[in-house]
Amino acid sequence: MTNHSYTQVIVPMDKYVKNLAPRAKRWVSVLEGSLVLVLLTSLIFNAH
């Protein structure tokens, strides 16, 4: 059984990001990176 809800969200977002300007793509990647850092630090500090 496959999970189609994941692809239904990711595919439109991927198409939207592909059509962005290079400067906007850079900001999206910076935001994604900062979210990953926040999640990792929260995992590290909550583990102890």
Short mmCIF file of C-alpha atoms in Angstrom, two decimals:
data_model
loop_
_atom_site.label_atom_id
_atom_site.label_comp_id
_atom_site.label_asym_id
_atom_site.label_seq_id
_atom_site.Cartn_x
_atom_site.Cartn_y
_atom_site.Cartn_z
CA MET A 1 0.00 0.00 0.00
CA THR A 2 1.47 3.36 -0.99
CA ASN A 3 1.15 6.70 0.73
CA HIS A 4 -0.08 9.18 -1.89
CA SER A 5 -0.59 12.09 0.49
CA TYR A 6 3.18 12.66 0.60
CA THR A 7 3.47 12.91 -3.19
CA GLN A 8 0.40 15.11 -3.41
CA VAL A 9 2.16 17.70 -1.24
CA ILE A 10 5.72 17.40 -2.56
CA VAL A 11 5.05 17.46 -6.32
CA PRO A 12 3.26 20.86 -6.40
CA MET A 13 5.91 22.34 -4.07
CA ASP A 14 8.69 21.00 -6.31
CA LYS A 15 7.07 22.53 -9.40
CA TYR A 16 6.65 25.85 -7.60
CA VAL A 17 10.27 25.95 -6.43
CA LYS A 18 11.56 25.09 -9.93
CA ASN A 19 9.81 28.19 -11.32
CA LEU A 20 11.33 30.55 -8.74
CA ALA A 21 14.13 32.96 -9.50
CA PRO A 22 17.66 31.87 -8.46
CA ARG A 23 17.70 34.39 -5.62
CA ALA A 24 14.41 33.05 -4.28
CA LYS A 25 15.69 29.47 -4.56
CA ARG A 26 18.67 30.47 -2.45
CA TRP A 27 16.38 31.88 0.25
CA VAL A 28 14.27 28.72 0.23
CA SER A 29 17.40 26.60 0.71
CA VAL A 30 18.58 28.89 3.54
CA LEU A 31 15.20 28.54 5.26
CA GLU A 32 15.26 24.76 4.86
CA GLY A 33 18.77 24.60 6.26
CA SER A 34 17.86 26.73 9.25
CA LEU A 35 14.85 24.51 9.97
CA VAL A 36 17.08 21.44 9.89
CA LEU A 37 19.52 23.11 12.30
CA VAL A 38 16.70 24.02 14.68
CA LEU A 39 15.36 20.47 14.62
CA LEU A 40 18.79 18.95 15.22
CA THR A 41 19.60 21.29 18.10
CA SER A 42 16.23 20.63 19.71
CA LEU A 43 16.88 16.90 19.46
CA ILE A 44 20.34 17.28 20.98
CA PHE A 45 19.24 19.44 23.90
CA ASN A 46 16.13 17.39 24.66
CA ALA A 47 18.05 14.11 24.61
CA HIS A 48 19.87 14.96 27.85
#
